[in-house]
């Protein structure tokens, strides 16, 4: 059995019902909108985010979920989908998970409006049901994701990212949404503030490890859905590169910065940068940091009694850093 199927096993029924509720939460009186949202629903990814919501809810509430859990998972997925649609427009990307993106099929204006529609649907789903505590969790995540993206853009212009700034960027850009999923799962079943915070921290640690793994793919040779060296081409300062820069001689540092700034489209030069980072311990350092975050996340699960949900969360933590794409 595939690892994702094994993770999903204890929440299979909930995920099936969630898919129906999620589709219903998108419905509109505008036929063009329904056609587009139908396209979105049928091209879903692994759905890791709602899986986190249900697994955390069940682990913290003796295997029980409620309607708030379904709404929380739907809000997360609606708002996450809205951000992906907007990202594709910003990045001028014509592909998403191997399929055409909305902006490629329906142009930018419609894609932006659909993203706005999904965002409003997510907000209203919470407001109409007085789930203001759940709405606060996701609203903080959206604010942080926007700040993280803008901080990365600002820093990419100067290439002056320290390790601390790098971790702040990935905490906001990637980890904050997974943290919101975990907090949402606990909050939906009325867990205590302390437990909600503990689960939020768990999600943040996993999200950070997830992003470091993504950074490492830029230096691998496996087929992972994005060509290697793409982060360098886009002038993104990732952890292996930051480490190599911080530990390079002033001459090598100049060469590295010049390469990323002015020769980032030169295939030969990008390969040389990748080789330099590998040879100077950048990858080994990033792997060590990723495993530290993984271990910290696993520690937070230790206090919970053995259950299928806890087991799936442990599998999920390990899958995040062992995945091949």
CSV table of N, CA and C in Angstrom, one decimal, residues 148-302:
chain,number,residue,atom,x,y,z
A,148,UNK,N,5.3,36.7,4.0
A,148,UNK,CA,6.4,35.8,3.7
A,148,UNK,C,6.8,35.9,2.2
A,149,UNK,N,5.8,36.0,1.3
A,149,UNK,CA,6.1,36.1,-0.1
A,149,UNK,C,6.8,37.4,-0.4
A,150,UNK,N,6.2,38.5,0.2
A,150,UNK,CA,6.8,39.8,0.0
A,150,UNK,C,8.2,40.0,0.6
A,151,UNK,N,8.4,39.4,1.7
A,151,UNK,CA,9.7,39.4,2.3
A,151,UNK,C,10.7,38.7,1.4
A,152,UNK,N,10.3,37.6,0.8
A,152,UNK,CA,11.2,36.9,-0.1
A,152,UNK,C,11.5,37.7,-1.3
A,153,UNK,N,10.5,38.4,-1.9
A,153,UNK,CA,10.7,39.2,-3.1
A,153,UNK,C,11.7,40.3,-2.7
A,154,UNK,N,11.5,41.0,-1.6
A,154,UNK,CA,12.3,42.1,-1.2
A,154,UNK,C,13.8,41.6,-1.0
A,155,UNK,N,14.0,40.5,-0.4
A,155,UNK,CA,15.3,40.0,-0.2
A,155,UNK,C,16.0,39.4,-1.4
A,156,UNK,N,15.2,38.9,-2.4
A,156,UNK,CA,15.8,38.3,-3.6
A,156,UNK,C,16.4,39.4,-4.4
A,157,UNK,N,16.0,40.7,-4.3
A,157,UNK,CA,16.6,41.8,-5.0
A,157,UNK,C,18.0,42.1,-4.6
A,158,UNK,N,18.2,41.9,-3.3
A,158,UNK,CA,19.6,42.2,-2.8
A,158,UNK,C,20.4,41.0,-2.5
A,159,UNK,N,19.8,39.8,-2.4
A,159,UNK,CA,20.4,38.5,-2.1
A,159,UNK,C,21.1,38.6,-0.7
A,160,UNK,N,20.5,39.3,0.2
A,160,UNK,CA,21.1,39.5,1.5
A,160,UNK,C,20.4,38.7,2.6
A,161,UNK,N,20.1,37.4,2.3
A,161,UNK,CA,19.3,36.6,3.2
A,161,UNK,C,20.2,35.9,4.2
A,162,UNK,N,20.0,36.1,5.5
A,162,UNK,CA,20.7,35.4,6.5
A,162,UNK,C,19.9,34.1,6.8
A,163,UNK,N,20.4,33.2,7.6
A,163,UNK,CA,19.7,32.0,7.9
A,163,UNK,C,18.4,32.3,8.7
A,164,UNK,N,18.5,33.3,9.6
A,164,UNK,CA,17.4,33.7,10.4
A,164,UNK,C,16.2,34.2,9.5
A,165,UNK,N,16.6,35.0,8.5
A,165,UNK,CA,15.6,35.6,7.6
A,165,UNK,C,15.0,34.4,6.8
A,166,UNK,N,15.8,33.5,6.3
A,166,UNK,CA,15.4,32.4,5.5
A,166,UNK,C,14.3,31.6,6.3
A,167,UNK,N,14.6,31.3,7.6
A,167,UNK,CA,13.6,30.5,8.4
A,167,UNK,C,12.3,31.3,8.6
A,168,UNK,N,12.5,32.6,8.7
A,168,UNK,CA,11.3,33.5,8.9
A,168,UNK,C,10.4,33.4,7.6
A,169,UNK,N,11.1,33.5,6.5
A,169,UNK,CA,10.4,33.4,5.2
A,169,UNK,C,9.6,32.1,5.0
A,170,UNK,N,10.3,31.0,5.3
A,170,UNK,CA,9.6,29.7,5.1
A,170,UNK,C,8.6,29.4,6.2
A,171,UNK,N,8.8,30.0,7.4
A,171,UNK,CA,7.8,29.8,8.4
A,171,UNK,C,6.5,30.4,7.9
A,172,UNK,N,6.6,31.7,7.4
A,172,UNK,CA,5.4,32.4,6.9
A,172,UNK,C,4.9,31.8,5.6
A,173,UNK,N,5.7,31.5,4.7
A,173,UNK,CA,5.3,31.1,3.3
A,173,UNK,C,4.7,29.7,3.3
A,174,UNK,N,5.3,28.8,4.0
A,174,UNK,CA,4.9,27.4,3.9
A,174,UNK,C,4.4,26.8,5.2
A,175,UNK,N,5.2,27.0,6.3
A,175,UNK,CA,4.8,26.3,7.5
A,175,UNK,C,3.6,26.9,8.2
A,176,UNK,N,3.3,28.1,7.9
A,176,UNK,CA,2.1,28.7,8.6
A,176,UNK,C,0.8,28.1,8.2
A,177,UNK,N,0.7,27.6,7.0
A,177,UNK,CA,-0.6,27.0,6.5
A,177,UNK,C,-0.8,25.6,7.1
A,178,UNK,N,0.3,24.9,7.2
A,178,UNK,CA,0.3,23.5,7.8
A,178,UNK,C,0.0,23.7,9.3
A,179,UNK,N,0.6,24.7,9.9
A,179,UNK,CA,0.4,25.0,11.3
A,179,UNK,C,-1.1,25.3,11.6
A,180,UNK,N,-1.7,26.1,10.6
A,180,UNK,CA,-3.1,26.4,10.7
A,180,UNK,C,-4.0,25.2,10.6
A,181,UNK,N,-3.6,24.2,9.8
A,181,UNK,CA,-4.4,23.0,9.6
A,181,UNK,C,-4.4,22.2,11.0
A,182,UNK,N,-3.3,22.2,11.6
A,182,UNK,CA,-3.1,21.4,12.9
A,182,UNK,C,-3.9,22.1,14.0
A,183,UNK,N,-3.7,23.4,14.1
A,183,UNK,CA,-4.4,24.2,15.1
A,183,UNK,C,-5.9,24.1,14.8
A,184,UNK,N,-6.3,24.1,13.6
A,184,UNK,CA,-7.8,24.0,13.2
A,184,UNK,C,-8.4,22.7,13.6
A,185,UNK,N,-7.6,21.6,13.4
A,185,UNK,CA,-8.1,20.3,13.8
A,185,UNK,C,-8.4,20.2,15.3
A,186,UNK,N,-7.4,20.7,16.1
A,186,UNK,CA,-7.6,20.7,17.6
A,186,UNK,C,-8.7,21.7,18.0
A,187,UNK,N,-8.7,22.9,17.5
A,187,UNK,CA,-9.7,23.9,17.8
A,187,UNK,C,-11.1,23.4,17.5
A,188,UNK,N,-11.3,22.7,16.4
A,188,UNK,CA,-12.6,22.3,15.9
A,188,UNK,C,-13.3,21.4,16.9
A,189,UNK,N,-12.5,20.6,17.7
A,189,UNK,CA,-13.1,19.7,18.7
A,189,UNK,C,-13.0,20.3,20.1
A,190,UNK,N,-12.8,21.6,20.1
A,190,UNK,CA,-12.8,22.3,21.4
A,190,UNK,C,-11.6,21.9,22.3
A,191,UNK,N,-10.4,21.7,21.8
A,191,UNK,CA,-9.3,21.4,22.6
A,191,UNK,C,-8.9,22.7,23.4
A,192,UNK,N,-8.1,22.5,24.5
A,192,UNK,CA,-7.7,23.7,25.3
A,192,UNK,C,-6.7,24.5,24.5
A,193,UNK,N,-6.6,25.8,24.9
A,193,UNK,CA,-5.7,26.7,24.2
A,193,UNK,C,-4.3,26.2,24.2
A,194,UNK,N,-3.8,25.5,25.3
A,194,UNK,CA,-2.5,24.9,25.3
A,194,UNK,C,-2.3,23.9,24.3
A,195,UNK,N,-3.3,23.0,24.1
A,195,UNK,CA,-3.2,21.9,23.2
A,195,UNK,C,-3.3,22.5,21.7
A,196,UNK,N,-4.1,23.5,21.5
A,196,UNK,CA,-4.2,24.1,20.2
A,196,UNK,C,-2.8,24.6,19.8
A,197,UNK,N,-2.2,25.3,20.7
A,197,UNK,CA,-0.9,25.9,20.5
A,197,UNK,C,0.2,24.8,20.2
A,198,UNK,N,0.1,23.7,21.0
A,198,UNK,CA,1.0,22.6,20.8
A,198,UNK,C,0.9,22.0,19.4
A,199,UNK,N,-0.4,21.9,19.0
A,199,UNK,CA,-0.6,21.3,17.6
A,199,UNK,C,-0.2,22.3,16.5
A,200,UNK,N,-0.4,23.6,16.8
A,200,UNK,CA,0.0,24.6,15.8
A,200,UNK,C,1.6,24.5,15.7
A,201,UNK,N,2.3,24.4,16.8
A,201,UNK,CA,3.7,24.3,16.8
A,201,UNK,C,4.2,23.0,16.0
A,202,UNK,N,3.4,21.9,16.2
A,202,UNK,CA,3.7,20.7,15.5
A,202,UNK,C,3.6,20.9,14.0
A,203,UNK,N,2.6,21.6,13.6
A,203,UNK,CA,2.4,21.8,12.1
A,203,UNK,C,3.5,22.8,11.6
A,204,UNK,N,3.9,23.7,12.4
A,204,UNK,CA,5.0,24.7,12.0
A,204,UNK,C,6.3,23.9,11.8
A,205,UNK,N,6.6,23.0,12.7
A,205,UNK,CA,7.8,22.2,12.6
A,205,UNK,C,7.8,21.3,11.3
A,206,UNK,N,6.7,20.7,11.1
A,206,UNK,CA,6.5,19.8,9.9
A,206,UNK,C,6.6,20.7,8.6
A,207,UNK,N,6.0,21.8,8.6
A,207,UNK,CA,6.0,22.7,7.4
A,207,UNK,C,7.4,23.2,7.1
A,208,UNK,N,8.2,23.4,8.1
A,208,UNK,CA,9.6,23.9,8.0
A,208,UNK,C,10.4,22.8,7.4
A,209,UNK,N,10.2,21.6,7.9
A,209,UNK,CA,11.0,20.4,7.4
A,209,UNK,C,10.6,20.2,5.9
A,210,UNK,N,9.3,20.3,5.6
A,210,UNK,CA,8.8,20.1,4.3
A,210,UNK,C,9.4,21.1,3.3
A,211,UNK,N,9.6,22.3,3.7
A,211,UNK,CA,10.2,23.3,2.8
A,211,UNK,C,11.7,23.1,2.6
A,212,UNK,N,12.4,22.7,3.6
A,212,UNK,CA,13.8,22.4,3.5
A,212,UNK,C,13.9,21.2,2.5
A,213,UNK,N,13.1,20.2,2.6
A,213,UNK,CA,13.1,19.1,1.6
A,213,UNK,C,12.9,19.6,0.2
A,214,UNK,N,12.0,20.5,0.0
A,214,UNK,CA,11.7,21.1,-1.3
A,214,UNK,C,13.0,21.8,-1.8
A,215,UNK,N,13.7,22.5,-0.9
A,215,UNK,CA,14.9,23.2,-1.3
A,215,UNK,C,16.0,22.1,-1.8
A,216,UNK,N,16.0,21.0,-1.1
A,216,UNK,CA,17.0,20.0,-1.4
A,216,UNK,C,16.7,19.4,-2.8
A,217,UNK,N,15.5,19.3,-3.2
A,217,UNK,CA,15.1,18.8,-4.5
A,217,UNK,C,15.8,19.6,-5.6
A,218,UNK,N,16.1,20.9,-5.4
A,218,UNK,CA,16.7,21.7,-6.4
A,218,UNK,C,18.1,21.2,-6.7
A,219,UNK,N,18.7,20.4,-5.8
A,219,UNK,CA,20.1,19.9,-6.0
A,219,UNK,C,20.1,18.4,-6.4
A,220,UNK,N,18.9,17.8,-6.6
A,220,UNK,CA,18.9,16.4,-6.8
A,220,UNK,C,18.8,16.1,-8.3
A,221,UNK,N,18.9,14.8,-8.7
A,221,UNK,CA,18.9,14.4,-10.1
A,221,UNK,C,17.6,13.7,-10.4
A,222,UNK,N,16.8,13.4,-9.3
A,222,UNK,CA,15.6,12.6,-9.5
A,222,UNK,C,14.5,13.5,-10.2
A,223,UNK,N,13.6,12.8,-10.9
A,223,UNK,CA,12.5,13.5,-11.6
A,223,UNK,C,11.5,13.9,-10.5
A,224,UNK,N,11.3,15.2,-10.3
A,224,UNK,CA,10.5,15.6,-9.2
A,224,UNK,C,9.5,16.7,-9.6
A,225,UNK,N,9.2,16.7,-10.9
A,225,UNK,CA,8.2,17.7,-11.3
A,225,UNK,C,8.7,19.1,-11.5
A,226,UNK,N,9.9,19.4,-11.1
A,226,UNK,CA,10.5,20.7,-11.4
A,226,UNK,C,12.0,20.5,-11.7
A,227,UNK,N,12.5,21.2,-12.7
A,227,UNK,CA,13.9,21.0,-13.1
A,227,UNK,C,14.8,21.4,-12.0
A,228,UNK,N,15.9,20.7,-11.9
A,228,UNK,CA,16.9,21.1,-10.8
A,228,UNK,C,17.5,22.5,-11.2
A,229,UNK,N,17.9,23.2,-10.2
A,229,UNK,CA,18.5,24.5,-10.4
A,229,UNK,C,17.4,25.6,-10.6
A,230,UNK,N,16.1,25.3,-10.5
A,230,UNK,CA,15.1,26.3,-10.8
A,230,UNK,C,15.1,27.4,-9.7
A,231,UNK,N,15.4,27.0,-8.5
A,231,UNK,CA,15.4,28.1,-7.4
A,231,UNK,C,16.6,29.1,-7.7
A,232,UNK,N,17.7,28.5,-8.2
A,232,UNK,CA,18.8,29.4,-8.5
A,232,UNK,C,18.4,30.3,-9.7
A,233,UNK,N,17.8,29.7,-10.7
A,233,UNK,CA,17.3,30.5,-11.8
A,233,UNK,C,16.4,31.6,-11.4
A,234,UNK,N,15.6,31.4,-10.4
A,234,UNK,CA,14.6,32.4,-9.9
A,234,UNK,C,15.2,33.2,-8.8
A,235,UNK,N,16.5,33.1,-8.5
A,235,UNK,CA,17.2,33.9,-7.5
A,235,UNK,C,16.6,33.7,-6.1
A,236,UNK,N,16.2,32.5,-5.9
A,236,UNK,CA,15.7,32.2,-4.5
A,236,UNK,C,16.8,31.7,-3.7
A,237,UNK,N,17.0,32.3,-2.5
A,237,UNK,CA,18.1,31.9,-1.6
A,237,UNK,C,17.6,30.8,-0.7
A,238,UNK,N,18.0,29.6,-1.0
A,238,UNK,CA,17.6,28.4,-0.2
A,238,UNK,C,18.7,28.1,0.9
A,239,UNK,N,18.3,27.2,1.8
A,239,UNK,CA,19.2,26.9,2.9
A,239,UNK,C,20.6,26.3,2.5
A,240,UNK,N,20.7,25.4,1.5
A,240,UNK,CA,22.0,24.9,1.1
A,240,UNK,C,22.9,26.0,0.6
A,241,UNK,N,22.3,26.9,-0.2
A,241,UNK,CA,23.0,28.0,-0.8
A,241,UNK,C,23.4,29.0,0.3
A,242,UNK,N,22.5,29.3,1.2
A,242,UNK,CA,22.9,30.3,2.3
A,242,UNK,C,24.0,29.8,3.1
A,243,UNK,N,24.0,28.5,3.4
A,243,UNK,CA,25.1,27.9,4.2
A,243,UNK,C,26.4,28.0,3.4
A,244,UNK,N,26.4,27.6,2.1
A,244,UNK,CA,27.6,27.7,1.3
A,244,UNK,C,28.2,29.1,1.2
A,245,UNK,N,27.2,30.1,1.1
A,245,UNK,CA,27.6,31.5,1.0
A,245,UNK,C,28.3,31.9,2.4
A,246,UNK,N,27.6,31.6,3.5
A,246,UNK,CA,28.1,32.0,4.8
A,246,UNK,C,29.5,31.4,5.1
A,247,UNK,N,29.8,30.3,4.5
A,247,UNK,CA,31.1,29.6,4.8
A,247,UNK,C,32.1,29.6,3.7
A,248,UNK,N,31.8,30.5,2.7
A,248,UNK,CA,32.8,30.6,1.6
A,248,UNK,C,33.8,31.7,1.8
A,249,UNK,N,34.9,31.7,1.1
A,249,UNK,CA,35.9,32.7,1.2
A,249,UNK,C,35.3,34.0,0.5
A,250,UNK,N,35.9,35.1,0.7
A,250,UNK,CA,35.3,36.3,0.1
A,250,UNK,C,35.3,36.3,-1.4
A,251,UNK,N,36.3,35.6,-1.9
A,251,UNK,CA,36.4,35.5,-3.4
A,251,UNK,C,35.2,34.6,-3.9
A,252,UNK,N,35.1,33.4,-3.2
A,252,UNK,CA,34.0,32.5,-3.7
A,252,UNK,C,32.6,33.1,-3.4
A,253,UNK,N,32.5,33.9,-2.4
A,253,UNK,CA,31.2,34.5,-2.1
A,253,UNK,C,30.9,35.5,-3.2
A,254,UNK,N,31.8,36.3,-3.7
A,254,UNK,CA,31.6,37.2,-4.8
A,254,UNK,C,31.2,36.4,-6.0
A,255,UNK,N,31.9,35.3,-6.3
A,255,UNK,CA,31.5,34.5,-7.5
A,255,UNK,C,30.1,33.9,-7.4
A,256,UNK,N,29.8,33.5,-6.2
A,256,UNK,CA,28.4,32.9,-6.0
A,256,UNK,C,27.3,33.9,-6.2
A,257,UNK,N,27.5,35.1,-5.5
A,257,UNK,CA,26.5,36.1,-5.6
A,257,UNK,C,26.4,36.6,-7.1
A,258,UNK,N,27.5,36.8,-7.7
A,258,UNK,CA,27.5,37.2,-9.2
A,258,UNK,C,26.8,36.1,-10.0
A,259,UNK,N,27.0,34.9,-9.7
A,259,UNK,CA,26.4,33.8,-10.5
A,259,UNK,C,24.9,33.8,-10.4
A,260,UNK,N,24.4,33.9,-9.1
A,260,UNK,CA,23.0,33.9,-8.9
A,260,UNK,C,22.3,35.2,-9.4
A,261,UNK,N,23.0,36.3,-9.3
A,261,UNK,CA,22.5,37.6,-9.8
A,261,UNK,C,22.5,37.8,-11.3
A,262,UNK,N,23.6,37.4,-11.9
A,262,UNK,CA,23.8,37.8,-13.3
A,262,UNK,C,23.9,36.6,-14.3
A,263,UNK,N,24.1,35.4,-13.7
A,263,UNK,CA,24.3,34.2,-14.6
A,263,UNK,C,23.3,33.1,-14.3
A,264,UNK,N,22.2,33.5,-13.7
A,264,UNK,CA,21.2,32.5,-13.2
A,264,UNK,C,20.5,31.8,-14.4
A,265,UNK,N,20.6,32.3,-15.6
A,265,UNK,CA,20.0,31.6,-16.7
A,265,UNK,C,21.0,30.8,-17.5
A,266,UNK,N,22.3,30.9,-17.1
A,266,UNK,CA,23.3,30.2,-17.8
A,266,UNK,C,23.4,28.8,-17.2
A,267,UNK,N,23.0,27.8,-18.0
A,267,UNK,CA,23.0,26.4,-17.5
A,267,UNK,C,24.3,25.9,-16.9
A,268,UNK,N,25.4,26.2,-17.6
A,268,UNK,CA,26.7,25.7,-17.2
A,268,UNK,C,27.0,26.3,-15.8
A,269,UNK,N,26.8,27.6,-15.7
A,269,UNK,CA,27.1,28.3,-14.4
A,269,UNK,C,26.2,27.8,-13.3
A,270,UNK,N,24.9,27.6,-13.6
A,270,UNK,CA,24.0,27.0,-12.5
A,270,UNK,C,24.5,25.7,-12.1
A,271,UNK,N,25.0,24.8,-13.0
A,271,UNK,CA,25.5,23.5,-12.6
A,271,UNK,C,26.7,23.7,-11.7
A,272,UNK,N,27.6,24.7,-12.0
A,272,UNK,CA,28.8,25.0,-11.2
A,272,UNK,C,28.4,25.4,-9.8
A,273,UNK,N,27.3,26.2,-9.7
A,273,UNK,CA,26.8,26.7,-8.4
A,273,UNK,C,26.3,25.5,-7.6
A,274,UNK,N,25.5,24.6,-8.2
A,274,UNK,CA,25.0,23.4,-7.6
A,274,UNK,C,26.2,22.5,-7.1
A,275,UNK,N,27.2,22.4,-7.9
A,275,UNK,CA,28.4,21.6,-7.5
A,275,UNK,C,29.1,22.2,-6.3
A,276,UNK,N,29.2,23.5,-6.4
A,276,UNK,CA,29.9,24.2,-5.3
A,276,UNK,C,29.2,24.0,-4.0
A,277,UNK,N,27.9,24.2,-4.0
A,277,UNK,CA,27.0,24.1,-2.8
A,277,UNK,C,27.2,22.7,-2.2
A,278,UNK,N,27.1,21.7,-3.1
A,278,UNK,CA,27.3,20.3,-2.7
A,278,UNK,C,28.6,20.0,-2.1
A,279,UNK,N,29.7,20.5,-2.7
A,279,UNK,CA,31.1,20.2,-2.3
A,279,UNK,C,31.4,21.0,-1.0
A,280,UNK,N,30.6,22.0,-0.7
A,280,UNK,CA,31.0,22.8,0.5
A,280,UNK,C,30.0,22.6,1.7
A,281,UNK,N,29.3,21.4,1.7
A,281,UNK,CA,28.5,21.0,2.8
A,281,UNK,C,27.1,21.6,2.9
A,282,UNK,N,26.7,22.3,1.9
A,282,UNK,CA,25.4,23.0,1.9
A,282,UNK,C,24.2,22.0,2.1
A,283,UNK,N,24.3,20.9,1.3
A,283,UNK,CA,23.3,19.8,1.3
A,283,UNK,C,23.3,19.1,2.7
A,284,UNK,N,24.5,18.7,3.1
A,284,UNK,CA,24.6,17.9,4.4
A,284,UNK,C,24.0,18.8,5.5
A,285,UNK,N,24.3,20.1,5.5
A,285,UNK,CA,23.8,21.0,6.6
A,285,UNK,C,22.3,21.1,6.5
A,286,UNK,N,21.7,21.2,5.3
A,286,UNK,CA,20.3,21.3,5.2
A,286,UNK,C,19.6,20.1,5.7
A,287,UNK,N,20.1,18.9,5.3
A,287,UNK,CA,19.6,17.6,5.7
A,287,UNK,C,19.6,17.5,7.3
A,288,UNK,N,20.7,17.9,7.9
A,288,UNK,CA,20.8,17.9,9.4
A,288,UNK,C,19.7,18.8,10.0
A,289,UNK,N,19.5,20.0,9.5
A,289,UNK,CA,18.5,20.9,10.0
A,289,UNK,C,17.1,20.3,9.8
A,290,UNK,N,16.8,19.8,8.6
A,290,UNK,CA,15.5,19.2,8.3
A,290,UNK,C,15.2,18.1,9.4
A,291,UNK,N,16.2,17.2,9.6
A,291,UNK,CA,16.0,16.1,10.6
A,291,UNK,C,15.8,16.6,12.0
A,292,UNK,N,16.4,17.8,12.4
A,292,UNK,CA,16.2,18.4,13.7
A,292,UNK,C,14.7,18.8,13.8
A,293,UNK,N,14.1,19.4,12.8
A,293,UNK,CA,12.7,19.8,12.8
A,293,UNK,C,11.8,18.6,12.9
A,294,UNK,N,12.2,17.5,12.1
A,294,UNK,CA,11.4,16.3,12.2
A,294,UNK,C,11.3,15.7,13.6
A,295,UNK,N,12.5,15.7,14.2
A,295,UNK,CA,12.6,15.1,15.6
A,295,UNK,C,11.8,15.9,16.6
A,296,UNK,N,11.9,17.3,16.5
A,296,UNK,CA,11.1,18.1,17.4
A,296,UNK,C,9.6,17.9,17.2
A,297,UNK,N,9.2,17.7,16.0
A,297,UNK,CA,7.8,17.5,15.7
A,297,UNK,C,7.3,16.2,16.4
A,298,UNK,N,8.1,15.1,16.2
A,298,UNK,CA,7.8,13.8,16.7
A,298,UNK,C,7.7,13.9,18.3
A,299,UNK,N,8.6,14.7,18.9
A,299,UNK,CA,8.6,14.8,20.3
A,299,UNK,C,7.2,15.3,20.8
A,300,UNK,N,6.6,16.2,20.1
A,300,UNK,CA,5.3,16.8,20.5
A,300,UNK,C,4.2,15.8,20.5
A,301,UNK,N,4.4,14.7,19.7
A,301,UNK,CA,3.3,13.6,19.7
A,301,UNK,C,3.5,12.6,20.8
A,302,UNK,N,4.6,12.6,21.5
A,302,UNK,CA,5.0,11.6,22.4
A,302,UNK,C,4.0,11.5,23.6
